[in-house]
């Protein structure tokens, strides 16, 4: 296997197709990129902006240009020594009329040859052997009487507004009620789906139906094209989306590895602190959330974050321990979004002899208190680490149940010691616990507890506020056996890395934030509303584009963000029950603040200094990523400062032409005067030009020293409390990285060199040579707050 040393995430869409990727290939090559990491490329819903709603796994998306365009991109990339990594979606497909497999299942029911593809419980109570489709905005009877549900003029299908549904053979007629009654599906009010849905979904998204990838024939049909492209050398790597949704991830990954040979494979998997990938998974690692968590935490000041958190708790009344908010979020989401899924688990329990009073409460309590997304029971039993986690969850659940363990004990025993009879129950629960955690923590708690939102990201919660260089070193040393992606932003992060970095820098000067908050807060708000106001102001501070920006466009983005954030928090409004009047209190307040000249002036004053501090944090994270084991990933435009918010804001177009022209100029200037160029760019570090140059220099270094970064050792270096430093070595070649963790940017102290580490190092940024036996860290970081070094 040729392990990738770097990747660049391209967000493909009808507006940025495979032909568009081909056009920017020269720029990405100049940047130093090793592999293009493509968002999903299979046929998705027409016009899909992201590609995760696959409708036909046997075709490359027409909207993206089809297989011919993919092959053209692969050939052109190969000529430059670059490869392609594809994001694949094995867990679900779109439950959509444009999906031929789904259409056929709706038309023929369980007799369809495609019925095995979808995780449908045909014999669920009240399903009557049909698929429950919660797609109506009213009851079926109301839809018929209002004329919204109709048989189309040719009599070949049912129509409801812009939705279309096929007819079973021989069920044609003129009366929509009679025709609907004859189908292999049951149309119902969308809220009924919360109780009656009989197919598994992606999280709580009813129009994304789960695929039975555990079935060998379904695997073959849904992966045949992708694996052929791997075999033919069109694709060099696969990124497996939402691996935790699969019934048996271990078996799936072994099947994928056997079919994909030595292709590079990573999994999208959120690891809790202390959790490791199951030992038997034949993959190179994860897509990098744990790196994002531990590396980002180095740049948060514990004392400053504590002062901010103390004031936040006093203002909002939130629990001092954010874990309580996370547990509450999981409890609420189980009851609000996953009632049908929980019923499915309980039915599998009944079949295994686990039933009776209290079982539902016991399953709920265990789900809430499990401190990871899921366990990994299979035919060989349960890993020891999972058993320990279940034991801890059971102890906490017992307290929730006030010591009534009559039902808890058999449920815990079944989950901790699966047998052939109980394994279906265990697997059903494992496919519930992940969505409950994702919706309860990521998509609820992280929008409620907003004390320092630099740390509100997938894979961590506000209780994991800070980390140390030693923790980063420990993570890095563990990764040498594999080759994970390391990332600082993805399409799923709640805010871009530069927004996150600026907010992290608030912890270095907490009074800056607290003074701004006290001056501009709305004193009439309390509780959850005060927390939302805190989030609004912190988001503006983190993403403020400056006085010269288009403020109307920026205000539109902030309003859209706040609507999403408020609905995710689910306190005054929600996606299920939107309250536009409540939302308008905050969108209106955002518009009012941003239109206030005094507020803009105060914001400019705060963010002028904060932008530089945040850019220093961002640069430090970048250098840490570039030095780390694995494949260093750059997300869509983040080679330069990008003050982006949550999806879809982070998928906005990137001006690659401008980036290319700027990079070409920077490379030329740096070649003529490296130290002068870096000094100049560092003086205006907030504009992102230095980040672009360092990204180029770092990626180029990784490509030039490929073996060092794919097979080299990792050595922590002692740089004192104010800096991160580490070295990589292979075959006598050495590379090191140093980054200041706090302001000021030039921490005191020296790097203490272990035996065998070279003394003389050339700064990759400036070209200067440092003798680390005598040079202070402040001297090494004279020109920039973080740098890369090569042994001279």
mmCIF file of C-alpha atoms in Angstrom, residues 492-721:
data_model
loop_
_atom_site.group_PDB
_atom_site.id
_atom_site.type_symbol
_atom_site.label_atom_id
_atom_site.label_comp_id
_atom_site.label_asym_id
_atom_site.label_seq_id
_atom_site.Cartn_x
_atom_site.Cartn_y
_atom_site.Cartn_z
ATOM 1 C CA UNK A 492 -19.454 17.907 10.145
ATOM 2 C CA UNK A 493 -17.590 20.260 12.474
ATOM 3 C CA UNK A 494 -19.794 22.854 14.157
ATOM 4 C CA UNK A 495 -17.571 25.748 13.116
ATOM 5 C CA UNK A 496 -14.484 26.210 10.994
ATOM 6 C CA UNK A 497 -11.043 25.783 12.512
ATOM 7 C CA UNK A 498 -10.246 29.505 12.319
ATOM 8 C CA UNK A 499 -13.457 30.482 14.123
ATOM 9 C CA UNK A 500 -12.694 27.787 16.681
ATOM 10 C CA UNK A 501 -9.128 29.056 17.074
ATOM 11 C CA UNK A 502 -10.228 32.640 17.633
ATOM 12 C CA UNK A 503 -12.700 31.568 20.323
ATOM 13 C CA UNK A 504 -10.045 29.339 21.929
ATOM 14 C CA UNK A 505 -7.834 32.435 22.117
ATOM 15 C CA UNK A 506 -10.484 34.104 24.290
ATOM 16 C CA UNK A 507 -9.314 31.751 27.055
ATOM 17 C CA UNK A 508 -5.882 33.456 26.917
ATOM 18 C CA UNK A 509 -7.515 36.791 27.807
ATOM 19 C CA UNK A 510 -10.875 35.950 29.405
ATOM 20 C CA UNK A 511 -11.495 39.523 30.555
ATOM 21 C CA UNK A 512 -11.764 40.536 26.894
ATOM 22 C CA UNK A 513 -14.747 38.247 26.457
ATOM 23 C CA UNK A 514 -16.338 38.948 29.844
ATOM 24 C CA UNK A 515 -16.185 42.711 29.354
ATOM 25 C CA UNK A 516 -17.700 42.467 25.876
ATOM 26 C CA UNK A 517 -20.431 40.175 27.203
ATOM 27 C CA UNK A 518 -21.346 42.466 30.092
ATOM 28 C CA UNK A 519 -21.532 45.461 27.810
ATOM 29 C CA UNK A 520 -23.619 43.947 25.018
ATOM 30 C CA UNK A 521 -25.654 41.198 26.636
ATOM 31 C CA UNK A 522 -29.431 41.441 26.853
ATOM 32 C CA UNK A 523 -30.006 41.651 30.643
ATOM 33 C CA UNK A 524 -33.669 40.700 30.245
ATOM 34 C CA UNK A 525 -32.691 37.152 29.201
ATOM 35 C CA UNK A 526 -32.086 34.305 31.616
ATOM 36 C CA UNK A 527 -31.684 30.547 31.588
ATOM 37 C CA UNK A 528 -31.686 28.962 28.128
ATOM 38 C CA UNK A 529 -32.327 32.339 26.502
ATOM 39 C CA UNK A 530 -29.231 33.835 28.135
ATOM 40 C CA UNK A 531 -27.261 30.815 26.922
ATOM 41 C CA UNK A 532 -28.508 31.434 23.367
ATOM 42 C CA UNK A 533 -27.513 35.099 23.666
ATOM 43 C CA UNK A 534 -24.050 34.023 24.897
ATOM 44 C CA UNK A 535 -23.758 31.739 21.869
ATOM 45 C CA UNK A 536 -24.809 34.508 19.508
ATOM 46 C CA UNK A 537 -22.213 36.960 20.812
ATOM 47 C CA UNK A 538 -19.443 34.355 20.966
ATOM 48 C CA UNK A 539 -20.234 33.256 17.417
ATOM 49 C CA UNK A 540 -20.051 36.845 16.164
ATOM 50 C CA UNK A 541 -16.729 37.397 17.951
ATOM 51 C CA UNK A 542 -15.356 34.200 16.455
ATOM 52 C CA UNK A 543 -16.527 34.811 12.900
ATOM 53 C CA UNK A 544 -16.531 38.625 12.557
ATOM 54 C CA UNK A 545 -15.053 39.299 9.093
ATOM 55 C CA UNK A 546 -14.016 42.890 9.830
ATOM 56 C CA UNK A 547 -15.261 46.365 9.066
ATOM 57 C CA UNK A 548 -14.675 46.110 5.312
ATOM 58 C CA UNK A 549 -16.782 42.986 4.772
ATOM 59 C CA UNK A 550 -20.274 42.761 3.271
ATOM 60 C CA UNK A 551 -22.221 43.112 6.519
ATOM 61 C CA UNK A 552 -25.607 42.324 4.992
ATOM 62 C CA UNK A 553 -24.338 38.986 3.680
ATOM 63 C CA UNK A 554 -22.667 38.314 7.028
ATOM 64 C CA UNK A 555 -25.878 39.103 8.921
ATOM 65 C CA UNK A 556 -27.750 36.658 6.681
ATOM 66 C CA UNK A 557 -25.246 33.949 7.591
ATOM 67 C CA UNK A 558 -25.515 34.667 11.308
ATOM 68 C CA UNK A 559 -29.314 34.602 11.159
ATOM 69 C CA UNK A 560 -29.304 31.256 9.351
ATOM 70 C CA UNK A 561 -26.810 29.911 11.868
ATOM 71 C CA UNK A 562 -28.876 31.020 14.862
ATOM 72 C CA UNK A 563 -32.052 29.420 13.509
ATOM 73 C CA UNK A 564 -30.206 26.121 13.142
ATOM 74 C CA UNK A 565 -28.500 26.436 16.538
ATOM 75 C CA UNK A 566 -31.740 27.258 18.352
ATOM 76 C CA UNK A 567 -33.589 24.380 16.715
ATOM 77 C CA UNK A 568 -30.776 21.980 17.561
ATOM 78 C CA UNK A 569 -30.817 23.129 21.197
ATOM 79 C CA UNK A 570 -34.562 22.304 21.262
ATOM 80 C CA UNK A 571 -35.464 24.575 24.154
ATOM 81 C CA UNK A 572 -37.512 27.479 22.785
ATOM 82 C CA UNK A 573 -37.943 26.005 19.312
ATOM 83 C CA UNK A 574 -37.012 22.822 17.460
ATOM 84 C CA UNK A 575 -37.095 21.136 14.072
ATOM 85 C CA UNK A 576 -40.163 19.176 15.151
ATOM 86 C CA UNK A 577 -41.988 22.208 16.535
ATOM 87 C CA UNK A 578 -40.443 25.379 15.114
ATOM 88 C CA UNK A 579 -41.432 28.618 16.831
ATOM 89 C CA UNK A 580 -40.545 31.393 14.418
ATOM 90 C CA UNK A 581 -41.529 34.115 16.876
ATOM 91 C CA UNK A 582 -39.033 32.738 19.400
ATOM 92 C CA UNK A 583 -36.345 32.481 16.738
ATOM 93 C CA UNK A 584 -37.025 36.044 15.617
ATOM 94 C CA UNK A 585 -36.014 37.322 19.065
ATOM 95 C CA UNK A 586 -32.464 36.208 18.337
ATOM 96 C CA UNK A 587 -32.251 36.705 14.588
ATOM 97 C CA UNK A 588 -33.676 40.183 15.083
ATOM 98 C CA UNK A 589 -31.208 40.832 17.883
ATOM 99 C CA UNK A 590 -28.351 39.671 15.639
ATOM 100 C CA UNK A 591 -29.454 42.036 12.876
ATOM 101 C CA UNK A 592 -29.851 44.880 15.378
ATOM 102 C CA UNK A 593 -26.399 44.357 16.900
ATOM 103 C CA UNK A 594 -24.686 44.106 13.544
ATOM 104 C CA UNK A 595 -26.388 47.313 12.427
ATOM 105 C CA UNK A 596 -25.242 49.208 15.522
ATOM 106 C CA UNK A 597 -22.173 51.317 14.737
ATOM 107 C CA UNK A 598 -21.048 51.315 18.373
ATOM 108 C CA UNK A 599 -21.207 47.531 18.522
ATOM 109 C CA UNK A 600 -19.246 47.231 15.269
ATOM 110 C CA UNK A 601 -16.614 49.604 16.585
ATOM 111 C CA UNK A 602 -16.315 47.656 19.848
ATOM 112 C CA UNK A 603 -16.147 44.413 17.906
ATOM 113 C CA UNK A 604 -13.422 45.744 15.614
ATOM 114 C CA UNK A 605 -11.397 46.819 18.639
ATOM 115 C CA UNK A 606 -11.696 43.378 20.283
ATOM 116 C CA UNK A 607 -11.189 41.296 17.176
ATOM 117 C CA UNK A 608 -8.181 43.193 15.847
ATOM 118 C CA UNK A 609 -6.042 41.712 18.606
ATOM 119 C CA UNK A 610 -8.093 38.543 18.871
ATOM 120 C CA UNK A 611 -7.736 37.763 15.170
ATOM 121 C CA UNK A 612 -3.963 37.687 15.519
ATOM 122 C CA UNK A 613 -4.151 35.498 18.626
ATOM 123 C CA UNK A 614 -6.630 33.180 16.928
ATOM 124 C CA UNK A 615 -4.485 32.940 13.814
ATOM 125 C CA UNK A 616 -1.526 31.976 16.012
ATOM 126 C CA UNK A 617 -3.633 29.182 17.523
ATOM 127 C CA UNK A 618 -4.705 28.053 14.056
ATOM 128 C CA UNK A 619 -1.096 28.007 12.879
ATOM 129 C CA UNK A 620 -0.038 26.022 15.935
ATOM 130 C CA UNK A 621 -2.720 23.410 15.259
ATOM 131 C CA UNK A 622 -1.641 23.289 11.609
ATOM 132 C CA UNK A 623 1.991 22.591 12.474
ATOM 133 C CA UNK A 624 0.907 19.930 14.982
ATOM 134 C CA UNK A 625 -1.201 18.286 12.261
ATOM 135 C CA UNK A 626 1.576 18.468 9.677
ATOM 136 C CA UNK A 627 3.992 16.720 12.043
ATOM 137 C CA UNK A 628 1.569 14.079 13.314
ATOM 138 C CA UNK A 629 1.489 10.442 12.168
ATOM 139 C CA UNK A 630 -1.065 9.689 9.467
ATOM 140 C CA UNK A 631 -2.560 11.477 6.483
ATOM 141 C CA UNK A 632 -2.695 15.234 7.040
ATOM 142 C CA UNK A 633 -6.105 16.391 5.787
ATOM 143 C CA UNK A 634 -7.048 19.899 4.636
ATOM 144 C CA UNK A 635 -10.734 20.713 4.437
ATOM 145 C CA UNK A 636 -12.220 22.687 1.503
ATOM 146 C CA UNK A 637 -10.591 26.132 1.524
ATOM 147 C CA UNK A 638 -9.056 25.908 4.981
ATOM 148 C CA UNK A 639 -5.515 26.216 3.667
ATOM 149 C CA UNK A 640 -6.251 29.909 4.147
ATOM 150 C CA UNK A 641 -8.235 31.510 6.980
ATOM 151 C CA UNK A 642 -11.945 30.623 6.623
ATOM 152 C CA UNK A 643 -14.362 32.092 9.160
ATOM 153 C CA UNK A 644 -17.051 29.511 8.444
ATOM 154 C CA UNK A 645 -19.875 28.169 10.590
ATOM 155 C CA UNK A 646 -21.780 24.892 10.617
ATOM 156 C CA UNK A 647 -22.948 23.082 7.459
ATOM 157 C CA UNK A 648 -24.089 24.340 4.983
ATOM 158 C CA UNK A 649 -22.068 27.496 5.677
ATOM 159 C CA UNK A 650 -18.833 25.489 5.535
ATOM 160 C CA UNK A 651 -19.680 24.204 2.043
ATOM 161 C CA UNK A 652 -19.816 27.637 0.420
ATOM 162 C CA UNK A 653 -17.746 28.028 -2.764
ATOM 163 C CA UNK A 654 -13.983 28.441 -2.507
ATOM 164 C CA UNK A 655 -12.299 30.969 -4.790
ATOM 165 C CA UNK A 656 -9.601 28.618 -6.012
ATOM 166 C CA UNK A 657 -8.432 31.050 -8.701
ATOM 167 C CA UNK A 658 -7.670 33.682 -6.059
ATOM 168 C CA UNK A 659 -5.998 31.108 -3.800
ATOM 169 C CA UNK A 660 -3.860 29.872 -6.690
ATOM 170 C CA UNK A 661 -2.746 33.352 -7.728
ATOM 171 C CA UNK A 662 -1.907 34.245 -4.138
ATOM 172 C CA UNK A 663 0.003 31.023 -3.510
ATOM 173 C CA UNK A 664 2.035 31.431 -6.689
ATOM 174 C CA UNK A 665 3.015 34.939 -5.573
ATOM 175 C CA UNK A 666 3.898 33.751 -2.055
ATOM 176 C CA UNK A 667 6.045 30.894 -3.362
ATOM 177 C CA UNK A 668 7.971 33.267 -5.614
ATOM 178 C CA UNK A 669 8.522 35.802 -2.830
ATOM 179 C CA UNK A 670 9.473 33.130 -0.301
ATOM 180 C CA UNK A 671 12.025 31.613 -2.689
ATOM 181 C CA UNK A 672 13.781 34.992 -2.958
ATOM 182 C CA UNK A 673 13.571 36.083 0.697
ATOM 183 C CA UNK A 674 12.167 33.413 3.021
ATOM 184 C CA UNK A 675 12.777 35.162 6.335
ATOM 185 C CA UNK A 676 11.618 38.569 5.131
ATOM 186 C CA UNK A 677 8.488 37.076 3.611
ATOM 187 C CA UNK A 678 7.577 35.180 6.779
ATOM 188 C CA UNK A 679 8.259 38.230 8.964
ATOM 189 C CA UNK A 680 5.984 40.343 6.769
ATOM 190 C CA UNK A 681 3.191 37.771 6.704
ATOM 191 C CA UNK A 682 3.471 37.201 10.447
ATOM 192 C CA UNK A 683 2.965 40.899 11.070
ATOM 193 C CA UNK A 684 -0.471 40.566 9.461
ATOM 194 C CA UNK A 685 -1.075 36.993 10.536
ATOM 195 C CA UNK A 686 -4.839 37.415 10.783
ATOM 196 C CA UNK A 687 -5.304 37.702 7.014
ATOM 197 C CA UNK A 688 -4.481 34.027 6.466
ATOM 198 C CA UNK A 689 -1.620 34.419 3.992
ATOM 199 C CA UNK A 690 0.909 32.920 6.410
ATOM 200 C CA UNK A 691 -1.390 29.947 6.972
ATOM 201 C CA UNK A 692 -1.507 29.355 3.216
ATOM 202 C CA UNK A 693 2.269 29.503 2.912
ATOM 203 C CA UNK A 694 2.849 27.185 5.888
ATOM 204 C CA UNK A 695 0.279 24.732 4.517
ATOM 205 C CA UNK A 696 2.187 24.682 1.223
ATOM 206 C CA UNK A 697 5.590 24.308 2.895
ATOM 207 C CA UNK A 698 4.324 21.589 5.223
ATOM 208 C CA UNK A 699 2.503 19.561 2.579
ATOM 209 C CA UNK A 700 5.470 19.849 0.230
ATOM 210 C CA UNK A 701 7.770 18.673 3.021
ATOM 211 C CA UNK A 702 5.512 15.678 3.697
ATOM 212 C CA UNK A 703 5.486 14.754 0.022
ATOM 213 C CA UNK A 704 9.259 15.182 -0.286
ATOM 214 C CA UNK A 705 9.941 13.120 2.864
ATOM 215 C CA UNK A 706 7.202 10.548 2.241
ATOM 216 C CA UNK A 707 8.887 7.608 3.985
ATOM 217 C CA UNK A 708 9.633 9.670 7.057
ATOM 218 C CA UNK A 709 5.953 10.576 7.423
ATOM 219 C CA UNK A 710 4.587 7.124 6.589
ATOM 220 C CA UNK A 711 7.108 4.927 8.441
ATOM 221 C CA UNK A 712 9.099 7.238 10.685
ATOM 222 C CA UNK A 713 9.284 7.296 14.465
ATOM 223 C CA UNK A 714 7.754 10.016 16.636
ATOM 224 C CA UNK A 715 9.736 11.508 19.505
ATOM 225 C CA UNK A 716 8.258 13.932 22.073
ATOM 226 C CA UNK A 717 10.558 16.839 22.853
ATOM 227 C CA UNK A 718 10.481 18.638 26.186
ATOM 228 C CA UNK A 719 9.821 22.307 25.447
ATOM 229 C CA UNK A 720 8.457 23.404 28.818
ATOM 230 C CA UNK A 721 4.886 24.336 29.694
#
